[in-house]
XYZ file of C-alpha atoms in Angstrom:
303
model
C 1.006 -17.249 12.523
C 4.054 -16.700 10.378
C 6.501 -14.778 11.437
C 10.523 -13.930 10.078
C 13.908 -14.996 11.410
C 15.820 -12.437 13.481
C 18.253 -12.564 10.634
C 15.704 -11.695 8.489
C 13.817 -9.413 10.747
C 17.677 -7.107 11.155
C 18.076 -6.525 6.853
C 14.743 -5.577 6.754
C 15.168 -3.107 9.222
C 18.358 -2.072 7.519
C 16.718 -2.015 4.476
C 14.071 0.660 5.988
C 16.994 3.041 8.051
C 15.282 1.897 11.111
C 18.707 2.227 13.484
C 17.001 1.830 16.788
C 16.779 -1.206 18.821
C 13.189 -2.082 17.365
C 12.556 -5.172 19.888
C 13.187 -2.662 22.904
C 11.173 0.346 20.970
C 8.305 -2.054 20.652
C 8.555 -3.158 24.465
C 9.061 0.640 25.712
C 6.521 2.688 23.591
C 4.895 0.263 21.480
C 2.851 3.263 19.108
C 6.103 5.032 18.464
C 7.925 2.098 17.267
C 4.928 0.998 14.811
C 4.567 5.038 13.934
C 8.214 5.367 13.017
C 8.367 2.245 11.243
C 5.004 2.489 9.305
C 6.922 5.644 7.778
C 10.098 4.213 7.035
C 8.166 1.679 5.501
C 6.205 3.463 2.945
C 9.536 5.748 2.100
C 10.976 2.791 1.305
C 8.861 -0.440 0.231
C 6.829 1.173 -2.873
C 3.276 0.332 -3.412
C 3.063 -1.017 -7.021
C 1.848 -2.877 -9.956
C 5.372 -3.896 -11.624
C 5.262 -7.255 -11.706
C 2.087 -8.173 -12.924
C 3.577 -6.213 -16.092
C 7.168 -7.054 -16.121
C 7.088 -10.559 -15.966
C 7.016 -13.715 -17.828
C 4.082 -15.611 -15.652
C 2.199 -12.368 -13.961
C 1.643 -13.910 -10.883
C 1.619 -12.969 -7.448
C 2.585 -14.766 -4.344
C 1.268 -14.242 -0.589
C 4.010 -16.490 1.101
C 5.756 -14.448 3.169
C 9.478 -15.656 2.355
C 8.185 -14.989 -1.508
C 7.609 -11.303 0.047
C 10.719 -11.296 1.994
C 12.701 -12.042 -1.359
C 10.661 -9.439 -3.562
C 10.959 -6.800 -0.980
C 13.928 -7.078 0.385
C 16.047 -8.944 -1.664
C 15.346 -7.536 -4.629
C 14.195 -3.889 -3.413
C 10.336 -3.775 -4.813
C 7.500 -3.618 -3.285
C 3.832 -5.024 -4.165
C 0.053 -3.855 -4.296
C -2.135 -4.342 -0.499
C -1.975 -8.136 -0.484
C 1.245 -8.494 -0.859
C 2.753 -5.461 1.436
C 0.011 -5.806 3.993
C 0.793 -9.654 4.301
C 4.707 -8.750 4.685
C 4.283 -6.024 6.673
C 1.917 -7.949 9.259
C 4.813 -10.712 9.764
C 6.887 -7.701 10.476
C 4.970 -6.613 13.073
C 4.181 -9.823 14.567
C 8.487 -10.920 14.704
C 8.600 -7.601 16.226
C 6.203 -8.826 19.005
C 2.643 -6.878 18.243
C -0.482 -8.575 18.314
C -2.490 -8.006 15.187
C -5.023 -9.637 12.346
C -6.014 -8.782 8.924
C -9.151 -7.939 7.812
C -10.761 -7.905 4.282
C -12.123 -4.330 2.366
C -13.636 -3.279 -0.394
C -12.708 -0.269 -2.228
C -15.046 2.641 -3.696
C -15.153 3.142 -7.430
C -16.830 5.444 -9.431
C -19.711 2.759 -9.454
C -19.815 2.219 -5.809
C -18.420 -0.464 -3.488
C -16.393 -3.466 -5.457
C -16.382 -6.844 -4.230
C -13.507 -7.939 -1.654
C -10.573 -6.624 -3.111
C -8.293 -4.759 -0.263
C -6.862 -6.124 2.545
C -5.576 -3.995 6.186
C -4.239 -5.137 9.651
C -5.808 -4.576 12.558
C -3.104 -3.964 15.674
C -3.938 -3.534 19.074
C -2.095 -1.895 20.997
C -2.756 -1.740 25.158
C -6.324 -2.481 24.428
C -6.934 0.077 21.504
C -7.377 -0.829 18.388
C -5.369 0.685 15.002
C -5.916 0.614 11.257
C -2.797 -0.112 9.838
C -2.446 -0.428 6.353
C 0.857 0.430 4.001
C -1.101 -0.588 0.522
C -3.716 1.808 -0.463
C -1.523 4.559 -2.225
C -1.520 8.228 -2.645
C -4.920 8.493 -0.393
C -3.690 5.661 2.466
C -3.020 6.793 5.728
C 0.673 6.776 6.622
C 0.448 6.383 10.280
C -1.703 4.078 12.508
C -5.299 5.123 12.797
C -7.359 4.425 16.143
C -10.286 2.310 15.492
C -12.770 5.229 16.607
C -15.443 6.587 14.997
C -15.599 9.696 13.857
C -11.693 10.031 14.362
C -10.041 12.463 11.896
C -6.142 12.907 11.480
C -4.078 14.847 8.724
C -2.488 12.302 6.038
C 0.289 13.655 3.713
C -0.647 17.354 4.409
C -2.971 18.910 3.753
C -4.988 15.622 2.929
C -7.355 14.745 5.820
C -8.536 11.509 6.932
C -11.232 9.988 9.000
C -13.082 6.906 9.845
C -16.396 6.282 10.843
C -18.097 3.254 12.107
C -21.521 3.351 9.898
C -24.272 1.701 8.049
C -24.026 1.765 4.320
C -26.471 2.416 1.751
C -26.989 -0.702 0.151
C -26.679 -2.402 3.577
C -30.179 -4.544 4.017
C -30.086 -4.655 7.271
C -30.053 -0.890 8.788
C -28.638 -2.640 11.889
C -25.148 -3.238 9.743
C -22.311 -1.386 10.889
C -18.692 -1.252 8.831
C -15.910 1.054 9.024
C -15.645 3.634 6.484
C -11.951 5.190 6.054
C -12.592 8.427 3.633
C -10.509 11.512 2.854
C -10.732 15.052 2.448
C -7.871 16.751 -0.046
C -7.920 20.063 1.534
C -9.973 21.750 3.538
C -12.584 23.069 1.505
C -13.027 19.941 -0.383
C -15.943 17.350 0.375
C -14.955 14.229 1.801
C -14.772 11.378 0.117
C -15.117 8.049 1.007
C -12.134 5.620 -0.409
C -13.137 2.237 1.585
C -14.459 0.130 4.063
C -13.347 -2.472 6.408
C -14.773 -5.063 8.517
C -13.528 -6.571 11.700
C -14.190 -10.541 11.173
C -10.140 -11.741 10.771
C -9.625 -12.648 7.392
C -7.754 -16.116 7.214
C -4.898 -17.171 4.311
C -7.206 -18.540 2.250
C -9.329 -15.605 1.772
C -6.539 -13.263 0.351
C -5.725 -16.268 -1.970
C -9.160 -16.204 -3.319
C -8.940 -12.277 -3.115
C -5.361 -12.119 -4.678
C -6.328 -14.382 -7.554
C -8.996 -12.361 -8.900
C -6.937 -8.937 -8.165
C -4.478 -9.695 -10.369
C -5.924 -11.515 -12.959
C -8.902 -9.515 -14.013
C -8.813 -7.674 -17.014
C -10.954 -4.704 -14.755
C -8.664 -4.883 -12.086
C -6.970 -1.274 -12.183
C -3.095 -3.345 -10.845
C -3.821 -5.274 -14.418
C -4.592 -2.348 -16.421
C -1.895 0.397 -14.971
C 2.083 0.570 -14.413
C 2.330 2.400 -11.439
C 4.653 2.951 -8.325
C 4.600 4.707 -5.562
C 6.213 5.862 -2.101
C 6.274 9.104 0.535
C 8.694 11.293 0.740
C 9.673 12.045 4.084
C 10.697 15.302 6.160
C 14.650 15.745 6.067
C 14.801 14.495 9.684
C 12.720 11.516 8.678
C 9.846 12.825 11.411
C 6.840 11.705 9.043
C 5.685 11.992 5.243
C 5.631 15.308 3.512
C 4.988 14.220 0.080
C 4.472 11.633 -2.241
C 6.498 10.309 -5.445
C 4.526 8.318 -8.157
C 4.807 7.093 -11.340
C 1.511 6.475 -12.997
C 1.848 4.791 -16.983
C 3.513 7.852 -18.673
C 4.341 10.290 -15.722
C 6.374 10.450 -12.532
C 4.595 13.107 -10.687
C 6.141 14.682 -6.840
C 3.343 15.985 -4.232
C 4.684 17.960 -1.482
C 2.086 19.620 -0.195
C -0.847 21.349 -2.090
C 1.836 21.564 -4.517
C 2.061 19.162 -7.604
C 4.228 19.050 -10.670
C 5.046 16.222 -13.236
C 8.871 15.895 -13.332
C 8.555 13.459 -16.123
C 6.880 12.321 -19.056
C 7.606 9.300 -21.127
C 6.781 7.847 -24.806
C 9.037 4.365 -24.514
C 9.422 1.201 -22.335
C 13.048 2.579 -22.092
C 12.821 5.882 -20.695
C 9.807 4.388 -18.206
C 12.460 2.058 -16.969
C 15.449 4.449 -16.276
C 12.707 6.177 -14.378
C 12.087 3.571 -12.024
C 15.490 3.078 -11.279
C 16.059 7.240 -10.602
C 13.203 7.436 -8.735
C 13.004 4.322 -7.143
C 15.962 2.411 -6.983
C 14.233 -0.542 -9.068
C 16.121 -2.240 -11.971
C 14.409 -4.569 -13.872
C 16.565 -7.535 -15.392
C 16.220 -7.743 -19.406
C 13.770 -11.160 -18.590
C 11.714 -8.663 -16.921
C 11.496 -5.908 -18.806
C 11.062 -8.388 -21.810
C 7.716 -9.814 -19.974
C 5.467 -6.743 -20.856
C 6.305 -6.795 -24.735
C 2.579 -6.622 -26.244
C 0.704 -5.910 -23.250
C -1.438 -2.974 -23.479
C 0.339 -1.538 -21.013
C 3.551 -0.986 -22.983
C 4.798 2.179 -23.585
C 5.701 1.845 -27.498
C 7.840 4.182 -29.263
C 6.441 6.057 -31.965
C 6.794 3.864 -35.204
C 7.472 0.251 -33.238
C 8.092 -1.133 -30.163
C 10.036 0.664 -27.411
């Protein structure tokens, strides 16, 4: 299984803030290590949709030193695929023992086809869900594979995962997990995806990856959008969540949300990212979305 370089394995921990001996962390308390770097991961690495908009060819690799350049070389980040596959050769040069699994999200018309991707770490002999790509209702932190297991998200989001039968499941005897979410406390839950536990090989999340972003439905082809979590001053865990969604740039701490910014052009959309993000996009790139319907276009021409 592919794994990175110890050269490589050091700037991406630099590139997170992780200043620990992570090897040794790993070794020690195993759950800790993959806790605190699971956060400093999604506070760092966004989860987005840039470059199947800000690019000449639109296309989207899985190899992992493609993902090492894109994510830390040039400081983006990527949609599940993509971070999912990076982040499990993280894990694995850091020494934990772990296999991906396919999903499907829930739409408003039910269950899609195969079109999300988690890991699956184990950790001395219990199993986690572990999965840095599913945005603003992901869970941050490893989840125990156990059902009926519920945990608080980016407060006061709840989440939980069941081990279940689902409804248009022939055979009652069919059992998948369910990962759903609950914004507050009075709100119904909801359920967001599920996941099986056969391993997923390369191939699969080729197939998988091909259709994601190349499908005029797919919502990565249809939407600009970025995202990270905001973390608590002393970096103990996510408090809130920063995205920018096609027009917007909205902050979540809390039950509290606010738009900070609204935009009408391709130009002011850009100086966002880099404020908010740290992202610059060369002039090939940001030439790449010029009559997509994504654009943001200026009133009276092109931004």
């Amino acid at each position: 299984m592919p794994t990175y370089t110890d050269e490589e394995l050091a700037l991406y921990l630099e590139h997170i803030g992780y200043r620990q001996d992570a090897r040794q962390q790993a070794s020690q308390n195993p759950l800790a290590c993959l806790t605190d770097v699971q956060h400093l991961h999604m506070a760092r690495v966004p989860f987005e949709s840039l470059s199947l908009h800000y690019s000449r060819h639109r296309l989207l690799s899985l190899e992992p030193e493609d993902l090492f350049n894109k994510i830390v070389g040039n400081g983006r980040g990527g949609y599940c695929m993509e971070v999912n596959t990076f982040f499990a050769c993280i894990l694995r040069s850091l020494g934990f023992t772990l296999y991906s699994v396919g999903g499907r999200v829930k739409g408003v018309d039910g269950y899609k086809g195969w079109d999300h991707m988690v890991n699956i770490v184990t950790i001395n002999s219990q199993r986690y869900l572990v999965d840095v790509g599913f945005g603003s209702n992901g869970a941050p932190h490893p989840v125990p594979l156990e059902d009926g297991h519920e945990f608080v998200g980016v407060a006061p989001t709840r989440g939980r995962l069941q081990y279940r039968n689902l409804e248009f499941h022939i055979d009652p005897n069919q059992r998948v997990w369910v990962y759903s979410v609950q914004e507050n406390e009075t709100a119904p839950w909801r359920d967001m995806y599920h996941f099986v536990e056969t391993e997923f090989m390369a191939g699969d999340f080729e197939v998988m990856n091909l259709r994601t972003m190349t499908t005029p439905q797919s919502f990565f082809v249809q939407s600009v959008m970025c995202m990270c979590t905001v973390l608590s001053e002393g970096k103990e865990g996510p408090v809130g969540l920063l995205i920018l969604h096609r027009d917007y740039v909205k902050r979540r701490m809390g039950a509290e949300s606010e738009i900070i910014e609204q935009f009408e052009s391709e130009e002011q959309r850009v100086k966002a990212l880099e404020r908010y993000f740290g992202i610059m996009l060369s002039p090939k790139e940001q030439s790449g979305i010029r009559g997509l319907a994504s654009e943001l276009r200026a009133k009276g021409g092109h931004a």
